[in-house]
Amino acid sequence: MSRVANKLIKAKVDSGFTPDPDFTKLLTTAGAGGTTLLNDLDDASQIDYFYTSAFGYNTPAGGANMYTAVDDTNKVFMVTNRNADRLAIADWSDDTNIVATDTVTDSVRLDNVTQVAVDPSKEFAYTTNYNGTTADRGHCRYDYSDPTNVTLQWFLQYFATTYGLTVNPTRELLYYFTSSSLRTFDISPTGTNVMVFKDNLSLGTSIAAYVKDTFLDTANDILYAVTHNDRIMAIDVSTDTAAVLLDSLVDNTNLDQAYAVSVDVAAGIAFVITRYGKISSIDISDPSNLALLDTYTGVGYSNDTSRRGMAIDPGAKRVYTSYGTSYSPSGVKVIEYSDPSNLTLEATIDHSGSAYKGAKVHLYN
């Protein structure tokens, strides 16, 4: 058993908390050096290391230039490459043999592509781009049911820049933010029939600007979003034509340049990580009254050219968060939160080179 596994188990025993993990494996995608897969988290040995230039690091100014979407059901993941106007897809149905299956390059519809979100039930991927010509800026739907032949279904023009692309597969809705609002679309139309506008929740630029990440609580129809201006917000999306802002918490110290959010729904705790190496726990038991519980400051600084990521194992009360910059080691920090008011570092999974810089972290079985 690895030193990492021993540290994780010992920390749990010492704290009196018996782990009951919901997940056994950790997948990281779109790191600077490729993709690494770890097996049983109480072993932490490596199954496969995968690298292809299609998933390579890209470094223009502006931040959040590489996004990843993971489809657990069909065991594929997708990565955008803003520099190359590219959407790439990989198959990881065999843990020991990750395979790049297709890449789509489009200098118009994927020009400066950033975000990607998936609907696993229909095997559709949605993207947004920042084309310099506003007429070529908008949203795409791609069919990846054959991961070796990803095909464009439609392109819907939208002149504004959008953020926080989120799919609700159960209700067949798609959400995204502009610089001042949250927009909701019906994505049930299939084939070449484009999505249908449902709602626009006006929030104002002081609240909605620069959304970096979202988490959709499908059980309670709450959309959580974090922004680069030090904010987490909770939005009731239970009515697809009338979203409602429930609360917005700003903390210029603990949420400074927030990058990612994830939620333990059963525990009523949200976690937010920032560019400056902080991870905060937020009490969301009443989403109309968000409250900071604790902040751990040792996750590690992340330069603005990478996208950070984290994942939660609710049963084990662990948060896995990527870390690393262009100038330091990189890897995954494991934070224990059996007491969410006292976040503690359990272990660090270090990796040489740049494999984990800005990586998306995903837990699965």
Coordinates of C-alpha atoms in Angstrom, one line a residue:
M1 CA 0.0 0.0 0.0
S2 CA 1.3 3.4 -0.9
R3 CA 2.5 6.1 1.6
V4 CA -0.5 8.3 0.4
A5 CA -3.0 5.6 1.2
N6 CA -1.4 5.0 4.6
K7 CA -1.7 8.7 5.4
L8 CA -5.3 8.9 4.3
I9 CA -6.3 5.9 6.4
K10 CA -4.3 7.0 9.5
A11 CA -5.8 10.5 9.4
K12 CA -9.3 9.0 9.5
V13 CA -8.5 6.6 12.3
D14 CA -6.8 9.4 14.4
S15 CA -9.8 11.7 13.9
G16 CA -12.3 8.9 14.9
F17 CA -14.0 9.1 11.5
T18 CA -14.4 5.8 9.7
P19 CA -14.3 6.4 5.9
D20 CA -17.0 4.9 3.7
P21 CA -15.9 6.0 0.2
D22 CA -18.4 6.4 -2.5
F23 CA -15.6 6.2 -5.2
T24 CA -12.6 4.0 -5.8
K25 CA -10.8 5.7 -8.7
L26 CA -9.5 9.2 -9.6
L27 CA -9.3 10.5 -13.2
T28 CA -7.5 13.7 -14.0
T29 CA -7.8 15.2 -17.5
A30 CA -6.3 17.9 -19.5
G31 CA -3.2 18.6 -17.5
A32 CA -0.2 20.1 -19.1
G33 CA 1.5 16.8 -19.5
G34 CA -1.4 14.7 -20.5
T35 CA -3.9 12.5 -18.5
T36 CA -3.1 10.2 -15.6
L37 CA -5.5 7.7 -14.1
L38 CA -5.1 6.3 -10.6
N39 CA -6.8 3.2 -9.4
D40 CA -8.1 2.2 -5.9
L41 CA -7.7 5.4 -3.8
D42 CA -6.5 3.4 -0.8
D43 CA -3.7 2.2 -3.0
A44 CA -3.1 5.2 -5.2
S45 CA -1.1 3.3 -7.8
Q46 CA -1.2 4.4 -11.4
I47 CA -3.1 2.5 -14.0
D48 CA -2.5 4.4 -17.1
Y49 CA -0.7 7.6 -18.3
F50 CA -2.0 9.1 -21.4
Y51 CA -0.7 12.0 -23.5
T52 CA -1.6 13.5 -26.8
S53 CA -1.1 16.9 -28.3
A54 CA -4.8 17.1 -28.9
F55 CA -5.3 17.4 -25.2
G56 CA -2.2 19.6 -24.7
Y57 CA -1.7 22.6 -22.5
N58 CA -2.6 26.0 -24.0
T59 CA -1.3 29.3 -22.6
P60 CA -2.9 32.5 -24.0
A61 CA -3.6 35.3 -21.5
G62 CA -7.1 35.5 -20.0
G63 CA -7.3 32.3 -18.0
A64 CA -9.6 29.3 -17.9
N65 CA -8.5 28.4 -21.4
M66 CA -9.0 24.6 -21.2
Y67 CA -12.3 23.0 -20.1
T68 CA -13.1 19.4 -19.7
A69 CA -16.4 17.5 -19.5
V70 CA -16.6 13.9 -18.3
D71 CA -19.3 11.4 -19.3
D72 CA -19.3 8.7 -16.6
T73 CA -22.1 6.7 -18.2
N74 CA -20.3 6.2 -21.6
K75 CA -16.8 6.5 -20.2
V76 CA -15.6 9.3 -22.4
F77 CA -14.3 12.7 -21.7
M78 CA -13.8 15.9 -23.9
V79 CA -11.3 18.7 -23.7
T80 CA -11.4 22.1 -25.4
N81 CA -8.2 23.7 -26.7
R82 CA -8.7 27.5 -27.2
N83 CA -5.5 28.0 -29.1
A84 CA -6.2 25.3 -31.7
D85 CA -10.0 25.9 -32.1
R86 CA -10.4 22.3 -31.1
L87 CA -12.7 19.9 -29.3
A88 CA -11.0 16.5 -28.6
I89 CA -12.6 13.3 -27.2
A90 CA -11.1 10.3 -25.5
D91 CA -12.5 6.8 -24.5
W92 CA -11.6 5.5 -21.1
S93 CA -13.9 2.4 -21.0
D94 CA -10.7 0.4 -20.5
D95 CA -8.9 1.8 -17.5
T96 CA -5.6 0.5 -18.7
N97 CA -5.8 1.9 -22.2
I98 CA -7.1 5.5 -22.6
V99 CA -7.6 6.2 -26.3
A100 CA -7.9 9.5 -28.2
T101 CA -10.8 8.8 -30.6
D102 CA -11.5 12.0 -32.5
T103 CA -10.8 15.7 -32.7
V104 CA -13.0 18.4 -34.2
T105 CA -11.3 21.6 -35.4
D106 CA -13.4 24.6 -36.6
S107 CA -11.8 28.0 -37.0
V108 CA -15.3 29.7 -36.9
R109 CA -17.6 27.8 -34.5
L110 CA -14.8 26.7 -32.3
D111 CA -12.7 29.8 -32.6
N112 CA -11.4 30.5 -29.1
V113 CA -13.5 27.7 -27.8
T114 CA -13.5 27.4 -24.0
Q115 CA -16.4 25.6 -22.4
V116 CA -17.8 22.2 -23.0
A117 CA -20.7 20.5 -21.2
V118 CA -22.3 17.1 -21.9
D119 CA -25.7 15.4 -21.8
P120 CA -24.8 11.7 -21.2
S121 CA -28.3 10.5 -21.8
K122 CA -28.3 11.7 -25.4
E123 CA -24.5 11.8 -25.9
F124 CA -24.5 15.4 -26.9
A125 CA -21.8 17.9 -26.1
Y126 CA -22.3 21.7 -26.0
T127 CA -19.7 24.3 -26.5
T128 CA -19.3 28.1 -26.5
N129 CA -16.7 30.2 -28.3
Y130 CA -15.3 33.7 -28.1
N131 CA -14.9 34.4 -31.8
G132 CA -13.6 37.9 -32.5
T133 CA -16.4 38.4 -35.1
T134 CA -19.6 38.6 -33.0
A135 CA -21.7 37.0 -35.8
D136 CA -19.6 33.8 -35.4
R137 CA -19.9 33.7 -31.6
G138 CA -22.3 31.3 -30.1
H139 CA -23.1 27.7 -29.1
C140 CA -22.7 24.3 -30.8
R141 CA -24.2 20.9 -30.2
Y142 CA -22.1 17.9 -31.1
D143 CA -23.2 14.3 -31.3
Y144 CA -20.6 12.0 -29.8
S145 CA -22.6 8.7 -29.8
D146 CA -19.9 7.5 -32.1
P147 CA -16.8 8.8 -30.3
T148 CA -14.7 8.2 -33.4
N149 CA -16.8 10.5 -35.4
V150 CA -18.0 13.5 -33.5
T151 CA -20.5 15.5 -35.7
L152 CA -21.9 19.0 -35.5
Q153 CA -25.7 19.1 -35.0
W154 CA -26.2 22.9 -35.0
F155 CA -24.7 26.2 -34.3
L156 CA -26.8 28.9 -32.6
Q157 CA -25.4 32.5 -32.9
Y158 CA -25.3 34.6 -29.7
F159 CA -23.4 37.9 -29.8
A160 CA -22.4 38.1 -26.2
T161 CA -19.6 36.2 -24.4
T162 CA -21.0 33.4 -22.2
Y163 CA -19.8 31.6 -19.0
G164 CA -20.7 28.8 -16.7
L165 CA -22.1 26.4 -19.3
T166 CA -24.2 23.8 -17.5
V167 CA -26.4 20.9 -18.6
N168 CA -29.4 19.5 -16.7
P169 CA -29.8 16.1 -18.4
T170 CA -32.9 15.1 -16.3
R171 CA -34.9 18.2 -17.3
E172 CA -33.2 18.7 -20.7
L173 CA -32.2 22.2 -19.9
L174 CA -29.0 24.2 -20.5
Y175 CA -27.9 27.2 -18.4
Y176 CA -25.2 29.8 -19.1
F177 CA -24.3 33.2 -17.8
T178 CA -23.7 36.4 -19.7
S179 CA -21.9 39.2 -18.0
S180 CA -25.2 40.3 -16.4
S181 CA -27.7 37.5 -16.4
L182 CA -28.5 33.7 -16.3
R183 CA -30.1 32.3 -19.4
T184 CA -32.1 29.0 -19.6
F185 CA -32.7 27.0 -22.7
D186 CA -34.7 23.9 -23.6
I187 CA -32.4 21.4 -25.2
S188 CA -35.0 18.6 -25.8
P189 CA -35.1 19.3 -29.6
T190 CA -33.1 16.7 -31.4
G191 CA -31.2 16.5 -34.7
T192 CA -30.6 19.9 -36.3
N193 CA -33.3 21.6 -34.3
V194 CA -31.6 24.2 -32.1
M195 CA -32.3 24.8 -28.4
V196 CA -35.2 27.0 -27.4
F197 CA -34.9 30.1 -25.1
K198 CA -36.9 29.8 -21.9
D199 CA -35.7 32.4 -19.4
N200 CA -33.4 35.3 -18.7
L201 CA -32.7 36.2 -15.0
S202 CA -31.2 39.7 -14.9
L203 CA -28.5 39.9 -12.2
G204 CA -26.5 42.9 -13.2
T205 CA -22.8 43.0 -13.9
S206 CA -21.8 43.4 -10.3
I207 CA -23.1 39.9 -9.6
A208 CA -23.0 37.8 -12.7
A209 CA -19.7 39.0 -14.3
Y210 CA -16.9 36.4 -14.9
V211 CA -18.6 33.2 -13.7
K212 CA -15.8 30.6 -13.6
D213 CA -17.6 27.4 -12.6
T214 CA -21.0 26.0 -11.6
F215 CA -22.5 23.1 -9.8
L216 CA -26.1 22.0 -10.4
D217 CA -27.9 20.3 -7.5
T218 CA -30.4 18.3 -9.5
A219 CA -32.1 17.0 -6.4
N220 CA -33.1 20.5 -5.2
D221 CA -32.9 22.4 -8.5
I222 CA -30.3 24.8 -7.2
L223 CA -27.5 26.1 -9.4
Y224 CA -24.4 27.3 -7.6
A225 CA -21.9 29.5 -9.4
V226 CA -18.6 31.1 -8.4
T227 CA -17.2 34.2 -10.0
H228 CA -13.7 35.7 -10.4
N229 CA -15.0 38.7 -8.4
D230 CA -14.9 36.7 -5.2
R231 CA -18.5 35.5 -5.1
I232 CA -20.6 32.4 -4.7
M233 CA -24.3 32.5 -5.6
A234 CA -27.2 30.2 -5.2
I235 CA -30.0 30.3 -7.8
D236 CA -33.3 28.5 -7.7
V237 CA -33.9 26.9 -11.2
S238 CA -36.9 24.8 -10.3
T239 CA -39.1 26.7 -12.7
D240 CA -37.5 26.8 -16.1
T241 CA -39.1 30.1 -17.0
A242 CA -38.5 31.9 -13.8
A243 CA -35.1 31.4 -12.1
V244 CA -34.6 33.2 -8.8
L245 CA -31.4 34.4 -7.1
L246 CA -31.6 33.1 -3.5
D247 CA -28.3 34.5 -2.1
S248 CA -24.9 35.8 -3.1
L249 CA -22.0 35.7 -0.8
V250 CA -18.9 37.9 -1.4
D251 CA -15.7 37.4 0.5
N252 CA -12.7 39.3 -0.9
T253 CA -10.3 37.3 1.4
N254 CA -11.4 33.7 1.4
L255 CA -13.1 33.6 -2.0
D256 CA -10.5 35.8 -3.8
Q257 CA -10.7 35.0 -7.5
A258 CA -12.7 31.8 -7.1
Y259 CA -12.1 29.2 -9.7
A260 CA -14.3 26.1 -9.0
V261 CA -17.2 25.0 -6.9
S262 CA -18.5 21.5 -5.9
V263 CA -21.2 20.5 -3.4
D264 CA -21.8 17.7 -1.0
V265 CA -25.6 17.9 -1.3
A266 CA -26.5 15.6 1.5
A267 CA -24.2 17.4 4.0
G268 CA -25.3 20.9 2.8
I269 CA -21.8 22.0 2.2
A270 CA -20.3 23.7 -0.8
F271 CA -16.5 24.0 -1.5
V272 CA -14.9 26.8 -3.4
I273 CA -11.2 26.9 -4.5
T274 CA -9.4 30.1 -5.5
R275 CA -6.5 31.1 -7.7
Y276 CA -4.5 31.8 -4.6
G277 CA -4.5 28.3 -3.1
K278 CA -7.5 28.6 -0.7
I279 CA -10.4 26.1 -0.3
S280 CA -13.4 27.3 1.6
S281 CA -16.4 25.4 3.0
I282 CA -19.7 27.1 2.7
D283 CA -22.9 26.2 4.7
I284 CA -25.7 25.9 2.1
S285 CA -28.2 24.1 4.3
D286 CA -30.3 27.2 3.7
P287 CA -29.4 28.4 0.2
S288 CA -31.0 31.7 0.9
N289 CA -28.4 32.3 3.6
L290 CA -24.9 31.2 2.5
A291 CA -22.4 31.2 5.3
L292 CA -18.6 30.7 5.3
L293 CA -17.5 27.9 7.7
D294 CA -13.7 27.6 7.2
T295 CA -10.8 28.2 4.8
Y296 CA -7.7 26.1 4.3
T297 CA -5.0 28.1 2.7
G298 CA -2.4 25.5 1.6
V299 CA -3.8 24.2 -1.7
G300 CA -1.2 26.1 -3.7
Y301 CA -1.3 29.0 -6.1
S302 CA -2.5 28.4 -9.7
N303 CA -1.4 30.6 -12.6
D304 CA -4.2 32.1 -14.6
T305 CA -3.6 30.1 -17.7
S306 CA -4.9 26.8 -16.3
R307 CA -8.3 25.6 -15.2
R308 CA -8.4 24.2 -11.7
G309 CA -10.8 21.4 -10.7
M310 CA -12.0 19.4 -7.7
A311 CA -14.2 16.5 -6.9
I312 CA -15.9 15.4 -3.7
D313 CA -16.3 11.9 -2.1
P314 CA -19.2 12.5 0.3
G315 CA -18.9 9.1 2.0
A316 CA -15.2 9.5 2.8
K317 CA -15.6 13.3 3.5
R318 CA -12.8 14.1 1.2
V319 CA -12.2 16.8 -1.4
Y320 CA -9.7 16.2 -4.2
T321 CA -8.4 19.4 -5.7
S322 CA -5.7 19.9 -8.4
Y323 CA -2.9 22.3 -7.8
G324 CA 0.2 23.5 -9.6
T325 CA 1.7 26.3 -11.7
S326 CA 4.2 26.6 -14.4
Y327 CA 6.9 27.0 -11.9
S328 CA 6.3 24.5 -9.2
P329 CA 5.4 20.8 -8.6
S330 CA 1.8 19.8 -9.3
G331 CA -0.6 17.1 -8.2
V332 CA -3.8 16.6 -6.1
K333 CA -4.4 17.8 -2.6
V334 CA -6.8 15.7 -0.5
I335 CA -8.7 17.7 2.1
E336 CA -10.7 16.0 4.9
Y337 CA -14.0 17.6 6.0
S338 CA -15.7 15.4 8.6
D339 CA -15.9 18.7 10.5
P340 CA -16.5 21.2 7.7
S341 CA -15.6 24.0 10.1
N342 CA -12.1 22.5 10.4
L343 CA -10.7 21.6 7.0
T344 CA -7.5 19.6 7.2
L345 CA -5.0 18.4 4.6
E346 CA -4.9 14.6 4.6
A347 CA -2.5 13.9 1.8
T348 CA -0.8 15.3 -1.2
I349 CA -0.5 13.2 -4.4
D350 CA 2.6 14.7 -6.0
H351 CA 3.5 14.2 -9.6
S352 CA 6.6 15.1 -11.5
G353 CA 6.6 17.3 -14.5
S354 CA 3.4 19.1 -15.4
A355 CA 0.9 16.4 -15.7
Y356 CA -1.6 17.8 -13.3
K357 CA -1.3 21.6 -13.8
G358 CA -4.8 22.9 -14.0
A359 CA -6.3 19.5 -14.3
K360 CA -9.9 18.5 -14.1
V361 CA -10.3 16.0 -11.2
H362 CA -13.0 13.4 -11.5
L363 CA -13.9 10.5 -9.1
Y364 CA -15.5 7.3 -10.3
N365 CA -15.8 3.6 -9.8

